[in-house]
Tab-separated table of C-alpha atoms and ligand atoms in Angstrom:
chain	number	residue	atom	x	y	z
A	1	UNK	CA	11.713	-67.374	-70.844
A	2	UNK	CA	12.849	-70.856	-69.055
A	3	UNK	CA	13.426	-70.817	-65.573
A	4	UNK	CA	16.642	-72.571	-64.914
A	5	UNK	CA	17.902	-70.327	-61.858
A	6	UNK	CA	14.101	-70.195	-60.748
A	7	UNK	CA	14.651	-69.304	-56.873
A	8	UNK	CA	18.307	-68.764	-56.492
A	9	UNK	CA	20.370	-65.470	-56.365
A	10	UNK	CA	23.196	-63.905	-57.661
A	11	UNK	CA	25.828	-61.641	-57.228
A	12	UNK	CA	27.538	-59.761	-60.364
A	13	UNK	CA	30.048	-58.033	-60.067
A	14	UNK	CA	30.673	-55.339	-62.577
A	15	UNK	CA	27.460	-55.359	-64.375
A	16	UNK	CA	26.444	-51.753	-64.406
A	17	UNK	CA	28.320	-52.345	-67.930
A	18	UNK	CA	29.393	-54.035	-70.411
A	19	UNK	CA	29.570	-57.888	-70.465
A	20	UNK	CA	28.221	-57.758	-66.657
A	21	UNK	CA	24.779	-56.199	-67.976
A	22	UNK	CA	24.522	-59.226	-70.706
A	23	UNK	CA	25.273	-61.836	-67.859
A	24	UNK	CA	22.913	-59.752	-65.070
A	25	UNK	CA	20.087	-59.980	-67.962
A	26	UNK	CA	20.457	-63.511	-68.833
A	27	UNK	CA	20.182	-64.451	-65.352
A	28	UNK	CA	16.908	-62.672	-64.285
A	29	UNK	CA	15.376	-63.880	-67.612
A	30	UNK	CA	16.197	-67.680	-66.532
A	31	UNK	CA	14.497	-66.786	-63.102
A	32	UNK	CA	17.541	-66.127	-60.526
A	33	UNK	CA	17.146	-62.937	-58.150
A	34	UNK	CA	20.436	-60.876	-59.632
A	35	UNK	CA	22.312	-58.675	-57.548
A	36	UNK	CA	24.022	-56.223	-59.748
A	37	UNK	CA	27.175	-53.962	-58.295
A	38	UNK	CA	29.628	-51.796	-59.553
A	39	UNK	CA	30.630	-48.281	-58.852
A	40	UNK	CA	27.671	-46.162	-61.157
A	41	UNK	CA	24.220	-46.132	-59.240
A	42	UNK	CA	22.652	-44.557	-62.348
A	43	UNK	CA	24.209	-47.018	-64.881
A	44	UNK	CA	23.416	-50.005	-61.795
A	45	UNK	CA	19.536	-48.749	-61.611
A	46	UNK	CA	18.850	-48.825	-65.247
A	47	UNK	CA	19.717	-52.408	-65.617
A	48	UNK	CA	18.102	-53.124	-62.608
A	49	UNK	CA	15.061	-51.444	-64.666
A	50	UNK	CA	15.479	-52.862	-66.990
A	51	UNK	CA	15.058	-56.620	-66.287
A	52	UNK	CA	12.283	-55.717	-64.047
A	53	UNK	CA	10.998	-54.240	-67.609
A	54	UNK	CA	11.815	-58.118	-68.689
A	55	UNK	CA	9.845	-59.626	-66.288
A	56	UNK	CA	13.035	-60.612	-63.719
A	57	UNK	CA	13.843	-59.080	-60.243
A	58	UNK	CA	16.754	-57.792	-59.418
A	59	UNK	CA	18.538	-54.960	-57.115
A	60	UNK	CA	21.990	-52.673	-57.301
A	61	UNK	CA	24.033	-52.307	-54.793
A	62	UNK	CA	26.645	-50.106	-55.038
A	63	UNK	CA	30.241	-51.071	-54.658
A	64	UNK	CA	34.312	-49.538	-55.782
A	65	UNK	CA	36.151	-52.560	-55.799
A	66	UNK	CA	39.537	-50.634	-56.032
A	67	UNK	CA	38.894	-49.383	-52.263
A	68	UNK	CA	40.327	-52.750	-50.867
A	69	UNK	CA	38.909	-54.818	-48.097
A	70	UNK	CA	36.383	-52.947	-46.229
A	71	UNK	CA	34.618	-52.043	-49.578
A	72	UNK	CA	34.616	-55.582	-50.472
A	73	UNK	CA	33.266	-56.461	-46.781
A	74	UNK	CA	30.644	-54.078	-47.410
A	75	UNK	CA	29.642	-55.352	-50.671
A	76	UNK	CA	29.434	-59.138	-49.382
A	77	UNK	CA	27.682	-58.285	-46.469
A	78	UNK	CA	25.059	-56.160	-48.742
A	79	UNK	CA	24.771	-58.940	-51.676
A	80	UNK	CA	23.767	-61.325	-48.579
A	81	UNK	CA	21.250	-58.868	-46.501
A	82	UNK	CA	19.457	-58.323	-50.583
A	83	UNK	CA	19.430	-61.640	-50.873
A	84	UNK	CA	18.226	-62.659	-47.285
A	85	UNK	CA	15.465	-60.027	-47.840
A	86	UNK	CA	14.400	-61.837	-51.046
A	87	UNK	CA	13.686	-64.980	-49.139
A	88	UNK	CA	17.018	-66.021	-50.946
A	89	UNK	CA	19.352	-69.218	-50.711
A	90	UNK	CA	18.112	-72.503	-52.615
A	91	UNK	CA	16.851	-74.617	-50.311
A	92	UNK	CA	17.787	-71.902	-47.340
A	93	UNK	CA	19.755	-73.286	-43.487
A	94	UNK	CA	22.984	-72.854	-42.670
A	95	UNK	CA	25.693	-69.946	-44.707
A	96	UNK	CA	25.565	-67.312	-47.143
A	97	UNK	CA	21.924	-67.101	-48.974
A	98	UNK	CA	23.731	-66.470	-52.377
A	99	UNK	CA	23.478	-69.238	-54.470
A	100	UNK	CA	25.757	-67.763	-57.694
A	101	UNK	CA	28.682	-65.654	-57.775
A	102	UNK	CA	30.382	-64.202	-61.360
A	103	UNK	CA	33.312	-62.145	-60.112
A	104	UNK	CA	33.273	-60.250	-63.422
A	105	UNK	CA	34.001	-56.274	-62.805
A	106	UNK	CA	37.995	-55.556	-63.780
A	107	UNK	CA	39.800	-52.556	-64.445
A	108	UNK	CA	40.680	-52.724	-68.671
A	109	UNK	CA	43.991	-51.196	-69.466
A	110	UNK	CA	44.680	-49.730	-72.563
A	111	UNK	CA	47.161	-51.532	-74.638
A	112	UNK	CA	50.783	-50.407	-73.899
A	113	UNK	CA	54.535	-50.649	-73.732
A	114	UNK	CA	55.101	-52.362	-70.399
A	115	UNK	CA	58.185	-49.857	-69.737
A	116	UNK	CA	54.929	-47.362	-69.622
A	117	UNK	CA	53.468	-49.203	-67.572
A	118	UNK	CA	53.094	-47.167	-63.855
A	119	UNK	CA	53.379	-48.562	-60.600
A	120	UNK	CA	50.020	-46.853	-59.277
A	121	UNK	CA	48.172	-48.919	-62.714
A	122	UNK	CA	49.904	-52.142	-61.619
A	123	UNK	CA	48.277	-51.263	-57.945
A	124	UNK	CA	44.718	-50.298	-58.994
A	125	UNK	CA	44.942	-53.358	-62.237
A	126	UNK	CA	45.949	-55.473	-59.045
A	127	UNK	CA	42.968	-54.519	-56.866
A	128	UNK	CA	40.309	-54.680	-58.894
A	129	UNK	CA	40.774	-57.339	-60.734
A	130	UNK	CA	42.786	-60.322	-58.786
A	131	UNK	CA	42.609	-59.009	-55.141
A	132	UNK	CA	38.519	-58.277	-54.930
A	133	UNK	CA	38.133	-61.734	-56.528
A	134	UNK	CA	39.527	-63.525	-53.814
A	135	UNK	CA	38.389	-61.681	-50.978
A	136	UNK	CA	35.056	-61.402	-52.460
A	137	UNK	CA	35.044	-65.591	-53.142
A	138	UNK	CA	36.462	-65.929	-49.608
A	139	UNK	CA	33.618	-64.075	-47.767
A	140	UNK	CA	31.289	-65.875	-50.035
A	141	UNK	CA	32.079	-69.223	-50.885
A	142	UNK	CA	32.175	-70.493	-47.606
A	143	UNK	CA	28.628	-70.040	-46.663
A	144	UNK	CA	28.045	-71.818	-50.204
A	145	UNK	CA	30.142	-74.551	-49.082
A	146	UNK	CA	28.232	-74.632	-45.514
A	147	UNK	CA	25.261	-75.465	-47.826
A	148	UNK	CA	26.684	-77.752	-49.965
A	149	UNK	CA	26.032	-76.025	-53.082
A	150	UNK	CA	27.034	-72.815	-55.208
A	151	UNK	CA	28.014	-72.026	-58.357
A	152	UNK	CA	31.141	-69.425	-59.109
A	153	UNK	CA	32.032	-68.239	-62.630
A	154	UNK	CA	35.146	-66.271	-63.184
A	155	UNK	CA	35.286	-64.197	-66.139
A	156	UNK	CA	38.909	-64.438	-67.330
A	157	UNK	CA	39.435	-63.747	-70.642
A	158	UNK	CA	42.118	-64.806	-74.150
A	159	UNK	CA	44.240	-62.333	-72.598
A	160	UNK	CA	44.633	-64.706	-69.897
A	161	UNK	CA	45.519	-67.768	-72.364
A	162	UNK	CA	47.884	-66.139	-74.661
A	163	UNK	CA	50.474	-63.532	-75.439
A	164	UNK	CA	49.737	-60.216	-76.689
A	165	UNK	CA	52.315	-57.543	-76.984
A	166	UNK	CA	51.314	-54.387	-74.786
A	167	UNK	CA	49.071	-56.063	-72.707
A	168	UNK	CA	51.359	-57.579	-70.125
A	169	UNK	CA	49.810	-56.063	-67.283
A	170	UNK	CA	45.890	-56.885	-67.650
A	171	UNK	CA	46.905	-59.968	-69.046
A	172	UNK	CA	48.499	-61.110	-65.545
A	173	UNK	CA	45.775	-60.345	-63.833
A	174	UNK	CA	43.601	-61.848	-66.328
A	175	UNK	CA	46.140	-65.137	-65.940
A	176	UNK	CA	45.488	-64.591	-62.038
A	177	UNK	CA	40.985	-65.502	-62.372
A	178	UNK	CA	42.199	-68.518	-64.774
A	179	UNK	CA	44.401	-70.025	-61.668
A	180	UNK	CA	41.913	-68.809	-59.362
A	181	UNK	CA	39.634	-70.349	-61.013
A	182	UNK	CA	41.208	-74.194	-60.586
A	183	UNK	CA	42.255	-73.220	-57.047
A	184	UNK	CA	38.669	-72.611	-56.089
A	185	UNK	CA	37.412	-76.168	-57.417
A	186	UNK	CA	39.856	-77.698	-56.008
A	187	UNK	CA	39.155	-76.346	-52.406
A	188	UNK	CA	35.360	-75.678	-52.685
A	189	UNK	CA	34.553	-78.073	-54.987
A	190	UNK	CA	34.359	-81.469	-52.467
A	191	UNK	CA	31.218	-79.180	-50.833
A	192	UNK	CA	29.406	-78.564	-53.939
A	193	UNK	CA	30.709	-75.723	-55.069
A	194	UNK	CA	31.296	-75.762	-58.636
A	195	UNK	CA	33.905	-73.146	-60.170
A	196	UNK	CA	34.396	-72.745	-63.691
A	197	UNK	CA	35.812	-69.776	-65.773
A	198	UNK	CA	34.192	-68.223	-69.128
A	199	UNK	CA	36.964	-66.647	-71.242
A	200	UNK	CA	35.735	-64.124	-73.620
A	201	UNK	CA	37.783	-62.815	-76.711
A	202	UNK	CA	36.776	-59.461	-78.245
A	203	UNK	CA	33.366	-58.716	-77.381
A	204	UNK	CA	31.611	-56.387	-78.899
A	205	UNK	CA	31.073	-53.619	-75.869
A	206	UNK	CA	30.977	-49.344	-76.113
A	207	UNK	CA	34.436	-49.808	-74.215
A	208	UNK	CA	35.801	-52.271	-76.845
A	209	UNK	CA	34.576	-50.091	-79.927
A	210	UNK	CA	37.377	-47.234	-78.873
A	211	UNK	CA	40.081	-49.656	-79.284
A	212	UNK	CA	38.708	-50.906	-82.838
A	213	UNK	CA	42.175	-50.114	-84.628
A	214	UNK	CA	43.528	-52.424	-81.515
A	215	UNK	CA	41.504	-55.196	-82.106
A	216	UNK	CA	40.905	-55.307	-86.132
A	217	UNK	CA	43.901	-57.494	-86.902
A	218	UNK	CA	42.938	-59.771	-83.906
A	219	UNK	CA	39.256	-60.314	-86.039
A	220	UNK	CA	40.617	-60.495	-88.469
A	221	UNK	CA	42.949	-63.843	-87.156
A	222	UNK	CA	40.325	-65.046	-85.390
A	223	UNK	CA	38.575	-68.414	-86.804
A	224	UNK	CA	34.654	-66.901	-86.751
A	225	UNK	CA	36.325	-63.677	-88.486
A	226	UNK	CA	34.344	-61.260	-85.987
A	227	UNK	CA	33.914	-59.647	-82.235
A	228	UNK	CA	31.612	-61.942	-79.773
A	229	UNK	CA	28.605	-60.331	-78.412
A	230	UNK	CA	27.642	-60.041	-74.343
A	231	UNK	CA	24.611	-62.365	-75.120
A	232	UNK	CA	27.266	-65.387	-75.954
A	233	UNK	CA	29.315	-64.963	-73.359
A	234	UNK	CA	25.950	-64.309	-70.747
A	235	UNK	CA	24.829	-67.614	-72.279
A	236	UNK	CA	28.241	-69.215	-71.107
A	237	UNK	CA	27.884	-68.174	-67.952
A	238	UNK	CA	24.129	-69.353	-67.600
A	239	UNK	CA	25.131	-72.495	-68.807
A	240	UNK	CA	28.070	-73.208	-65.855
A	241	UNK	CA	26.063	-72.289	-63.312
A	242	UNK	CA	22.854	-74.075	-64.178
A	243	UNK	CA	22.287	-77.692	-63.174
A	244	UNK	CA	23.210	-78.666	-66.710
A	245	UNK	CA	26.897	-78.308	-65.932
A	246	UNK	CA	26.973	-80.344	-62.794
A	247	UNK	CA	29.527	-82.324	-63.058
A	248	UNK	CA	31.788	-79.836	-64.438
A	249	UNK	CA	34.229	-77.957	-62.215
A	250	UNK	CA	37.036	-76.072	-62.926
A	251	UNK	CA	36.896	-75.461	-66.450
A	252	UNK	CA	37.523	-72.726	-68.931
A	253	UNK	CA	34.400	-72.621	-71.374
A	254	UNK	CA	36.398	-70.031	-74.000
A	255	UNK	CA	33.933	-67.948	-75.738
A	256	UNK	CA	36.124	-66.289	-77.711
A	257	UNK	CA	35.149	-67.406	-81.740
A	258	UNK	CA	38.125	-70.112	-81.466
A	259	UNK	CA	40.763	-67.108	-81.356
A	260	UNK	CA	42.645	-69.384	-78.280
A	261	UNK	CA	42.592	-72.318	-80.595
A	262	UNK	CA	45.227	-71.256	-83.319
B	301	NAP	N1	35.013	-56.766	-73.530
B	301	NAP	C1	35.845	-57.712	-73.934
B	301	NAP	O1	36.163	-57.824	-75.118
B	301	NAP	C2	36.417	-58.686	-72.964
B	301	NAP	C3	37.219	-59.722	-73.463
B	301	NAP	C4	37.739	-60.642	-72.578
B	301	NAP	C5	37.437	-60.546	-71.230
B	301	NAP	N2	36.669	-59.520	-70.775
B	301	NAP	C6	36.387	-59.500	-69.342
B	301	NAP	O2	34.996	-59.319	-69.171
B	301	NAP	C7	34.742	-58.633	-67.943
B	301	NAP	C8	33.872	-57.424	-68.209
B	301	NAP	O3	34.555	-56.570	-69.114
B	301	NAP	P1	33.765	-55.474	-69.961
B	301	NAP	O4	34.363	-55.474	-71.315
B	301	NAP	O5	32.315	-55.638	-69.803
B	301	NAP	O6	34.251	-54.146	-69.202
B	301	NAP	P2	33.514	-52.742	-69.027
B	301	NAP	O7	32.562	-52.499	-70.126
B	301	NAP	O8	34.590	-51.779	-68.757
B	301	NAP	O9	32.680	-52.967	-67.671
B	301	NAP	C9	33.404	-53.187	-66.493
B	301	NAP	C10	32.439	-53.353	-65.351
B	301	NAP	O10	33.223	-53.455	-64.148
B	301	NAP	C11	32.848	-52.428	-63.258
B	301	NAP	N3	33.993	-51.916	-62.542
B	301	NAP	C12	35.154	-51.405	-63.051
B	301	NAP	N4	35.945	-50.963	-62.069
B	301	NAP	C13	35.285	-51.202	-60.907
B	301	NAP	C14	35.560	-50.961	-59.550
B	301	NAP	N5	36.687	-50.322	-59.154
B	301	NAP	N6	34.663	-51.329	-58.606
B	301	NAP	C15	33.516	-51.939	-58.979
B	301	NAP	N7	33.178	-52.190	-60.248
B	301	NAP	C16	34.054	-51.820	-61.201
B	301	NAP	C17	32.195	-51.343	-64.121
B	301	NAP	O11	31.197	-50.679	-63.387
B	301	NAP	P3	31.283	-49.145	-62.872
B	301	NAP	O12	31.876	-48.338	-63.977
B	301	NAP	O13	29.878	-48.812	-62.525
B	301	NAP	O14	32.152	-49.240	-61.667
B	301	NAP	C18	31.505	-52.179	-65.198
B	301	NAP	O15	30.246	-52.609	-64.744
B	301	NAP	C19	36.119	-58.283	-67.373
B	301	NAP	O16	36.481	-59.260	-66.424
B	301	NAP	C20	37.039	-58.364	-68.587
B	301	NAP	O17	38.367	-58.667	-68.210
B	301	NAP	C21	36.151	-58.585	-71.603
């Protein structure tokens, strides 16, 4: 274990699953204090378990993302009391004590026809995934900023990058994090606040093995000829936000077996 993120904390969000339990993980093991959220307190405990298991600390708090502002309040003001409690903030003074942020939960939609698509999935697609980014990043970056350092990763993804027939709907809001993501550097980046975005192709997650038939002809187009796994795109992420990537801000580090390439 290295300890690249030794003494600074992070918010996931989204990582009582999935990718989000790869890019909690890879956190604690490089030393950062991970705060892991979503809606499942079971799911959220066990990973918290588990990288307490792997020698990392880490806590859940418990948040719905689709409930709008107040749950987002809630969530940022939790994330910050954890990480207060931990002794956290690099370097401590003046803002927020959280030193990384990887807006990552999002609603997945199930590929289809956009004249299926309803206006209550557009609403909920909406909320989770491009409306709780920004408030989150605006109750959070600030106090980063106030500091004069931070890291935020958005986790976008190809559907974001490129067309694919019946996915118009997550794909906006996937299109949404990429411009977020360039927004964000450009108005938090002057106060050392770097914002980058990791854009996964298929990964290989329980979610993603339901929609195998979906995804088999992408694979099989795709230059590495096979799904990525939670580990590579957690290693993404650990990169951008360690001092290794200083100088880079606003970039999309595509994780995605070269499927955005072609
Ligand atoms: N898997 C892929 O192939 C792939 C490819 C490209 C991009 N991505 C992106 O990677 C990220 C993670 O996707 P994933 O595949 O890991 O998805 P996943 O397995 O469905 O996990 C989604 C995570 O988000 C949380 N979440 C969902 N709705 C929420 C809500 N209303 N409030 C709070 N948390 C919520 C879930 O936790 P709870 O259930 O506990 O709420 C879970 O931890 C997403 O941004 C996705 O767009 C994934």
């Amino acid at each position: 274990m290295s300890a690249r993120l030794q003494g600074r904390t992070a918010l996931v969000t989204g990582s009582t699953d999935g990718l989000g339990v790869g890019i909690a993980r890879a956190l604690a093991d490089e030393g950062a204090f991970v705060i892991v959220s979503g809606r499942s307190a079971a799911r959220g405990e066990k990973v918290v378990a588990e990288i307490a298991e792997r020698g990392g600390a880490a806590v859940f708090v418990r948040a719905d993302l689709a409930r709008g502002g107040p749950a987002v309040r809630e969530l940022a003001a939790a994330a910050q009391a954890a990480a207060a409690a931990n002794g956290g903030g690099e370097g401590g003074g003046g803002g927020g004590p959280l030193d990384i942020l990887v807006n990552n939960a999002a609603m997945l939609i199930a590929p289809s026809p956009t004249a299926e698509i309803s206006e209550d999935l557009i609403d909920g697609a909406l909320a989770v995934n491009v409306k709780a980014p920004i408030l989150l990043t605006g109750l959070i970056a600030p106090g980063m900023a106030a500091r004069g350092h931070g890291a935020i990763v958005n986790v976008g993804s190809i559907n974001g990058l490129v067309g694919m027939a019946g996915s118009a709907l997550y794909s906006t809001t996937k299109a949404a994090i990429h411009s977020l993501t360039k927004s964000w550097a450009a108005e938090y980046g002057p106060s050392g606040v770097r914002v980058n975005t990791v854009s996964p192709g298929p990964t290989a997650t329980e979610r993603n093995l339901a929609f195998e038939d979906h995804i088999a002809p992408i694979i099989a187009r795709t230059p590495s000829r096979r799904m990525g796994t939670p580990d590579e795109v957690a290693k993404a992420v650990v990169f951008l936000v360690s001092d290794d990537a200083l100088n880079i801000h606003g970039a999309t580090l595509t994780v995605d077996g070269g499927l955005s390439a072609i």
